[in-house]
Coordinates of C-alpha atoms and ligand atoms in Angstrom, one line a residue:
X1 CA 229.4 -60.0 -253.1
X2 CA 226.0 -58.6 -253.8
X3 CA 223.9 -58.0 -250.6
X4 CA 220.5 -56.2 -250.3
X5 CA 219.2 -54.3 -247.4
X6 CA 216.0 -52.5 -247.2
X7 CA 213.4 -51.4 -244.6
X8 CA 210.0 -50.3 -243.9
X9 CA 208.5 -48.4 -241.0
X10 CA 205.9 -50.0 -238.8
X11 CA 203.8 -46.7 -238.5
X12 CA 200.4 -48.1 -239.2
X13 CA 199.2 -50.1 -242.2
X14 CA 201.2 -50.6 -245.3
X15 CA 199.7 -49.0 -248.3
X16 CA 199.8 -49.6 -252.1
X17 CA 202.8 -47.3 -252.5
X18 CA 204.8 -49.5 -250.0
X19 CA 203.7 -52.5 -251.8
X20 CA 204.3 -51.5 -255.4
X21 CA 207.3 -49.2 -254.8
X22 CA 209.2 -51.5 -252.6
X23 CA 208.0 -54.8 -251.2
X24 CA 207.0 -56.3 -254.5
X25 CA 210.4 -55.6 -255.8
X26 CA 211.9 -57.3 -252.8
X27 CA 210.1 -60.5 -253.6
X28 CA 211.6 -60.3 -257.1
X29 CA 215.1 -59.7 -256.0
X30 CA 215.2 -62.5 -253.4
X31 CA 216.1 -65.1 -256.0
X32 CA 219.2 -63.1 -257.1
X33 CA 220.6 -61.6 -254.0
X34 CA 221.3 -62.3 -250.3
X35 CA 218.6 -60.2 -248.7
X36 CA 218.2 -58.5 -245.3
X37 CA 214.6 -56.9 -244.7
X38 CA 214.0 -54.9 -241.7
X39 CA 211.1 -53.5 -240.0
X40 CA 212.5 -50.2 -238.7
X41 CA 210.9 -49.6 -235.4
X42 CA 213.7 -47.2 -234.3
X43 CA 212.9 -45.0 -237.3
X44 CA 209.3 -45.1 -236.4
X45 CA 209.8 -43.4 -233.0
X46 CA 211.2 -40.3 -234.6
X47 CA 207.6 -39.2 -234.4
X48 CA 205.4 -40.3 -231.4
X49 CA 204.2 -43.9 -231.4
X50 CA 201.9 -45.5 -228.8
X51 CA 203.9 -48.4 -227.4
X52 CA 201.3 -51.0 -227.7
X53 CA 200.3 -50.0 -231.3
X54 CA 204.1 -49.9 -232.3
X55 CA 204.4 -53.5 -231.1
X56 CA 201.3 -54.5 -233.0
X57 CA 202.3 -52.7 -236.1
X58 CA 205.7 -54.2 -236.1
X59 CA 204.0 -57.7 -236.1
X60 CA 201.5 -56.7 -238.7
X61 CA 204.0 -55.3 -241.1
X62 CA 206.2 -58.4 -240.8
X63 CA 203.1 -60.5 -241.5
X64 CA 202.3 -58.4 -244.5
X65 CA 205.8 -58.7 -246.0
X66 CA 205.7 -62.5 -245.6
X67 CA 202.1 -62.6 -247.0
X68 CA 203.3 -60.6 -250.0
X69 CA 205.8 -63.3 -250.7
X70 CA 209.1 -62.3 -248.9
X71 CA 210.5 -65.8 -247.9
X72 CA 211.5 -65.9 -244.3
X73 CA 213.5 -69.0 -244.8
X74 CA 215.7 -67.6 -247.6
X75 CA 216.0 -64.1 -246.3
X76 CA 216.7 -62.4 -243.1
X77 CA 213.6 -60.6 -241.7
X78 CA 213.9 -58.8 -238.3
X79 CA 213.1 -55.7 -236.4
X80 CA 215.8 -53.0 -236.1
X81 CA 215.7 -52.5 -232.3
X82 CA 216.7 -56.1 -231.7
X83 CA 220.2 -55.5 -233.3
X84 CA 222.3 -52.9 -231.4
X85 CA 224.6 -52.4 -234.3
X86 CA 222.1 -50.0 -235.9
X87 CA 222.3 -47.5 -233.0
X88 CA 226.0 -47.8 -232.4
X89 CA 226.9 -47.2 -236.1
X90 CA 224.4 -44.4 -236.2
X91 CA 226.1 -42.5 -233.5
X92 CA 229.5 -42.9 -235.4
X93 CA 227.7 -41.5 -238.5
X94 CA 226.3 -38.6 -236.5
X95 CA 229.9 -37.7 -236.2
X96 CA 230.7 -38.2 -239.9
X97 CA 227.8 -36.6 -241.6
X98 CA 227.8 -32.8 -241.6
X99 CA 224.9 -30.4 -240.6
X100 CA 224.8 -28.9 -244.1
X101 CA 224.1 -32.4 -245.6
X102 CA 221.2 -33.1 -243.3
X103 CA 219.8 -29.5 -243.8
X104 CA 219.3 -30.4 -247.5
X105 CA 217.0 -33.4 -246.8
X106 CA 213.6 -32.6 -248.3
X107 CA 211.8 -35.4 -246.2
X108 CA 212.8 -33.7 -243.0
X109 CA 211.5 -30.4 -244.1
X110 CA 208.2 -32.1 -245.2
X111 CA 207.7 -34.2 -242.0
X112 CA 208.9 -31.4 -239.6
X113 CA 206.5 -28.9 -241.2
X114 CA 206.5 -25.3 -240.2
X115 CA 207.4 -25.7 -236.5
X116 CA 210.7 -27.2 -236.9
X117 CA 211.8 -26.3 -233.3
X118 CA 209.5 -28.9 -232.1
X119 CA 210.6 -31.8 -234.3
X120 CA 212.5 -34.5 -232.5
X121 CA 216.4 -34.6 -232.9
X122 CA 215.9 -38.1 -234.1
X123 CA 213.7 -37.0 -237.0
X124 CA 216.6 -34.8 -238.0
X125 CA 219.3 -37.4 -237.7
X126 CA 217.1 -40.1 -239.3
X127 CA 219.2 -40.3 -242.5
X128 CA 222.3 -41.1 -240.6
X129 CA 220.4 -44.0 -238.9
X130 CA 219.3 -45.2 -242.3
X131 CA 222.9 -45.2 -243.6
X132 CA 223.9 -47.1 -240.5
X133 CA 221.1 -49.7 -241.3
X134 CA 222.6 -50.4 -244.7
X135 CA 226.2 -50.2 -243.9
X136 CA 226.2 -52.3 -240.7
X137 CA 225.8 -55.1 -243.2
X138 CA 227.9 -53.7 -245.9
X139 CA 224.9 -54.0 -248.2
X140 CA 225.6 -53.1 -251.8
X141 CA 222.1 -52.7 -253.2
X142 CA 219.0 -50.9 -251.7
X143 CA 215.7 -51.4 -253.4
X144 CA 213.3 -48.5 -252.4
X145 CA 210.7 -46.2 -253.9
X146 CA 211.6 -42.9 -255.6
X147 CA 211.2 -40.9 -252.3
X148 CA 214.2 -42.5 -250.7
X149 CA 216.7 -41.6 -253.3
X150 CA 218.0 -38.5 -251.5
X151 CA 218.6 -40.5 -248.3
X152 CA 220.6 -43.1 -250.3
X153 CA 222.7 -40.3 -251.9
X154 CA 223.5 -39.3 -248.3
X155 CA 224.3 -42.8 -247.4
X156 CA 226.9 -42.9 -250.3
X157 CA 228.4 -39.6 -249.1
X158 CA 228.7 -40.9 -245.5
X159 CA 230.4 -44.0 -246.7
X160 CA 232.9 -42.2 -248.9
X161 CA 233.7 -39.6 -246.1
X162 CA 234.3 -42.4 -243.6
X163 CA 236.5 -44.3 -245.9
X164 CA 238.4 -41.1 -246.7
X165 CA 238.7 -39.8 -243.2
X166 CA 240.0 -43.0 -241.8
X167 CA 242.0 -44.0 -244.8
X168 CA 240.4 -47.4 -245.1
X169 CA 238.0 -49.0 -247.6
X170 CA 235.5 -50.2 -245.0
X171 CA 232.1 -49.4 -246.6
X172 CA 230.8 -50.0 -250.1
X173 CA 229.1 -47.2 -252.0
X174 CA 225.6 -48.4 -252.3
X175 CA 223.5 -48.7 -255.5
X176 CA 219.8 -47.7 -255.2
X177 CA 217.4 -50.1 -257.1
X178 CA 214.5 -48.1 -258.2
X179 CA 212.4 -50.0 -260.7
X180 CA 208.9 -50.9 -261.9
X181 CA 205.9 -48.9 -263.1
X182 CA 205.0 -47.6 -259.7
X183 CA 208.2 -46.1 -258.1
X184 CA 206.2 -43.1 -256.9
X185 CA 202.6 -43.9 -256.3
X186 CA 200.6 -40.7 -255.8
X187 CA 197.6 -39.8 -253.5
X188 CA 194.3 -40.7 -255.0
X189 CA 193.0 -37.2 -253.9
X190 CA 195.9 -35.1 -255.4
X191 CA 198.1 -36.4 -258.2
X192 CA 200.9 -34.1 -257.2
X193 CA 201.3 -35.6 -253.7
X194 CA 202.9 -38.9 -252.8
X195 CA 200.6 -41.6 -251.4
X196 CA 201.6 -41.7 -247.6
X197 CA 200.8 -43.1 -244.3
X198 CA 200.8 -39.6 -242.8
X199 CA 198.2 -38.2 -245.0
X200 CA 195.2 -37.3 -242.8
X201 CA 192.7 -38.4 -245.6
X202 CA 192.1 -42.3 -245.6
X203 CA 190.7 -41.8 -249.1
X204 CA 194.1 -40.7 -250.3
X205 CA 195.5 -44.2 -250.0
X206 CA 194.7 -47.8 -250.4
X207 CA 195.7 -49.5 -247.4
X208 CA 196.8 -53.2 -247.6
X209 CA 194.2 -54.0 -245.0
X210 CA 191.3 -52.4 -246.8
X211 CA 188.4 -54.7 -247.7
X212 CA 186.9 -55.2 -251.2
X213 CA 184.3 -52.4 -250.6
X214 CA 186.8 -49.8 -249.4
X215 CA 189.2 -50.5 -252.3
X216 CA 186.4 -50.1 -254.8
X217 CA 185.1 -46.9 -253.2
X218 CA 188.4 -45.3 -253.0
X219 CA 189.2 -45.9 -256.6
X220 CA 185.7 -44.9 -257.7
X221 CA 186.1 -41.6 -255.8
X222 CA 189.8 -41.1 -256.9
X223 CA 190.2 -37.7 -258.4
X224 CA 190.5 -37.6 -262.2
X225 CA 189.7 -35.3 -265.1
X226 CA 186.9 -35.5 -267.6
X227 CA 188.9 -36.6 -270.7
X228 CA 189.0 -40.2 -271.8
X229 CA 192.5 -42.0 -271.4
X230 CA 194.9 -41.1 -274.1
X231 CA 196.4 -43.7 -276.6
X232 CA 200.0 -43.0 -275.8
X233 CA 202.3 -41.8 -273.0
X234 CA 202.6 -38.3 -274.2
X235 CA 198.9 -37.9 -273.6
X236 CA 199.4 -38.4 -269.9
X237 CA 201.6 -35.4 -269.6
X238 CA 200.0 -32.7 -267.4
X239 CA 197.4 -35.4 -266.2
X240 CA 198.9 -36.5 -263.0
X241 CA 195.9 -38.3 -261.6
X242 CA 195.3 -40.2 -264.8
X243 CA 199.0 -41.1 -265.0
X244 CA 198.9 -42.3 -261.5
X245 CA 195.9 -44.6 -262.0
X246 CA 197.3 -46.0 -265.2
X247 CA 200.8 -46.6 -263.5
X248 CA 199.0 -48.5 -260.7
X249 CA 197.1 -50.6 -263.1
X250 CA 200.3 -51.4 -265.1
X251 CA 202.1 -52.4 -261.8
X252 CA 199.4 -54.5 -260.5
X253 CA 198.9 -56.2 -263.8
X254 CA 202.6 -56.7 -264.5
X255 CA 202.3 -54.8 -267.7
X256 CA 203.6 -51.4 -269.0
X257 CA 201.8 -48.2 -269.1
X258 CA 202.0 -48.5 -273.0
X259 CA 200.1 -51.8 -272.8
X260 CA 197.5 -50.4 -270.5
X261 CA 196.8 -47.5 -272.8
X262 CA 196.8 -49.9 -275.7
X263 CA 193.8 -51.6 -274.0
X264 CA 192.1 -48.5 -272.5
X265 CA 193.0 -45.6 -274.8
X266 CA 189.9 -43.7 -275.8
X267 CA 187.8 -45.1 -272.9
X268 CA 186.6 -43.0 -270.1
X269 CA 187.1 -43.4 -266.3
X270 CA 183.7 -44.8 -266.1
X271 CA 185.2 -48.0 -267.7
X272 CA 188.7 -47.8 -266.4
X273 CA 187.9 -47.3 -262.7
X274 CA 185.8 -50.5 -262.2
X275 CA 188.5 -52.5 -264.1
X276 CA 191.2 -51.1 -261.8
X277 CA 189.1 -51.8 -258.7
X278 CA 188.6 -55.5 -259.8
X279 CA 192.4 -55.8 -260.5
X280 CA 193.4 -54.3 -257.2
X281 CA 191.0 -56.6 -255.2
X282 CA 192.2 -59.5 -257.2
X283 CA 195.8 -59.0 -256.4
X284 CA 195.5 -57.7 -252.9
X285 CA 192.9 -60.1 -251.4
X286 CA 195.2 -63.1 -251.2
X287 CA 197.9 -61.0 -249.4
X288 CA 195.2 -59.7 -247.0
X289 CA 193.9 -63.3 -246.2
X290 CA 197.5 -64.5 -245.6
X291 CA 198.3 -61.4 -243.4
X292 CA 195.2 -62.1 -241.3
X293 CA 196.2 -65.8 -240.9
X294 CA 199.7 -64.9 -239.8
X295 CA 198.5 -62.2 -237.4
X296 CA 196.5 -65.0 -235.6
X297 CA 199.9 -66.6 -234.8
X298 CA 201.9 -64.0 -233.1
X299 CA 204.5 -66.4 -231.8
X300 CA 205.3 -67.7 -235.3
X301 CA 205.8 -64.0 -236.5
X302 CA 208.0 -63.3 -233.3
X303 CA 209.9 -66.4 -234.0
X304 CA 210.8 -65.2 -237.4
X305 CA 212.0 -61.8 -236.1
X306 CA 214.0 -63.5 -233.4
X307 CA 215.7 -65.9 -235.8
X308 CA 216.3 -63.0 -238.2
X309 CA 217.8 -60.8 -235.6
X310 CA 220.2 -63.6 -234.6
X311 CA 221.5 -63.9 -238.2
X312 CA 221.6 -60.2 -238.6
X313 CA 223.8 -59.9 -235.4
X314 CA 226.2 -62.6 -236.8
X315 CA 226.6 -60.6 -240.0
X316 CA 227.1 -57.1 -238.4
X317 CA 229.3 -58.1 -235.4
X318 CA 232.6 -58.6 -237.4
X319 CA 231.8 -55.4 -239.4
X320 CA 231.3 -53.4 -236.1
X321 CA 234.5 -54.9 -234.8
X322 CA 236.3 -53.7 -237.9
X323 CA 234.7 -50.2 -237.6
X324 CA 235.5 -49.8 -233.9
X325 CA 239.1 -50.8 -234.7
X326 CA 239.4 -48.3 -237.5
X327 CA 237.9 -45.5 -235.4
X328 CA 240.2 -46.2 -232.6
X329 CA 237.8 -47.3 -229.9
X330 CA 240.0 -49.3 -227.4
X331 CA 238.7 -52.9 -226.7
X332 CA 240.5 -53.5 -223.4
Ligands
TYM401 P1 208.8 -46.1 -245.6 O1 208.3 -46.9 -244.5 O2 208.3 -44.8 -245.7 O3 208.4 -46.8 -246.9 C1 208.9 -48.2 -247.2 C2 209.2 -48.4 -248.6 O4 208.0 -47.9 -249.5 C3 208.4 -46.9 -250.5 N1 207.3 -46.1 -250.6 C4 206.8 -45.8 -251.8 N2 207.0 -46.2 -253.1 C5 206.3 -45.7 -254.1 N3 205.2 -44.8 -253.9 C6 205.0 -44.3 -252.7 N4 203.9 -43.5 -252.6 C7 205.7 -44.8 -251.6 N5 205.6 -44.5 -250.2 C8 206.7 -45.3 -249.7 C9 209.6 -46.3 -249.8 O5 210.4 -45.7 -250.8 C10 210.3 -47.4 -249.1 O6 211.2 -48.1 -250.1 N6 213.4 -44.5 -244.5 C11 212.7 -45.7 -245.1 C12 212.9 -46.9 -244.4 C13 214.3 -47.3 -244.1 C14 215.1 -47.9 -245.1 C15 216.4 -48.1 -244.5 C16 214.9 -48.2 -246.4 C17 215.0 -47.3 -243.0 N7 216.2 -47.7 -243.1 C18 217.5 -48.6 -245.1 C19 216.1 -48.7 -247.2 C20 217.3 -49.0 -246.5 C21 211.2 -45.3 -245.0 O7 210.8 -44.4 -244.3 O8 210.4 -46.1 -245.7

């Protein structure tokens, strides 16, 4: 059976990268797969989170997911900390994964920065928890943006080593699903850097809560080069900022980069940027309105998370019982 698991951290507002790289793809996959979508609050606390803000952000990210079209009736939507299987399986994976594997994780190196000694142990072990998220449900497919690819390779390694060490085919080897024209949305200030919640510059990202003016201003100020847009893909090579904006346009417009260049090739950014700003506002405004409406009903959002957590526990409980048996934990 095909089962999807994916997650998003409640560390502040979602941005356009989260939407185009992940959440919009989730909406498309929900017709085809059984889907479990998780707001990963336990991942969020690998770096300091103000407790009140964490709670508020957990609700807001849930609301934004639903507003973007993730169907809470058909899918399971819940926050990670409500299902203890994640922490339990993560501990077992801490004992399966090797230090050498985690030492290769580029995201830890980026997030920990120069002063690694001061990073939390959780930040280092984060990919093991991510593998536990997925495998606690024996999910087979994981839709993510490009930046999570390395973590999913680790998840495959952990599943294979667990199965091998215990001589049992317990876990599937997951398939990443990375697709669309915006698998890696870049910063609006630097085409070589990923759009990210942790970038100190607000102007580097379009947040899903930005109003019309903010969206238009950020796109107008986005870094570009002086050349007009090229007629074909080859002309975007060595032009990361232009490639990024064209990719964003294509993704928002449900077209391809070639089609966008067919329309805008030869035109300057003076023409392209206002068209992109209009398109972004057009596509994001309805999601923002619906997010705001849902945020005014916190009990409704909490109810979805509560029901989702119950269903998630029902799926993970027999899997955890199997894992405990295989590992040799005595259930007296
Ligand atoms: P997070 O919260 O950083 O991002 C959520 C999703 O958004 C994608 N994404 C992007 N896609 C394109 N361009 C970007 N600039 C961009 N920035 C983020 C991410 O790839 C992700 O799909 N570790 C994960 C959360 C997680 C998870 C999981 C995902 C925890 N457990 C299990 C899948 C399966 C993370 O920090 O995502």
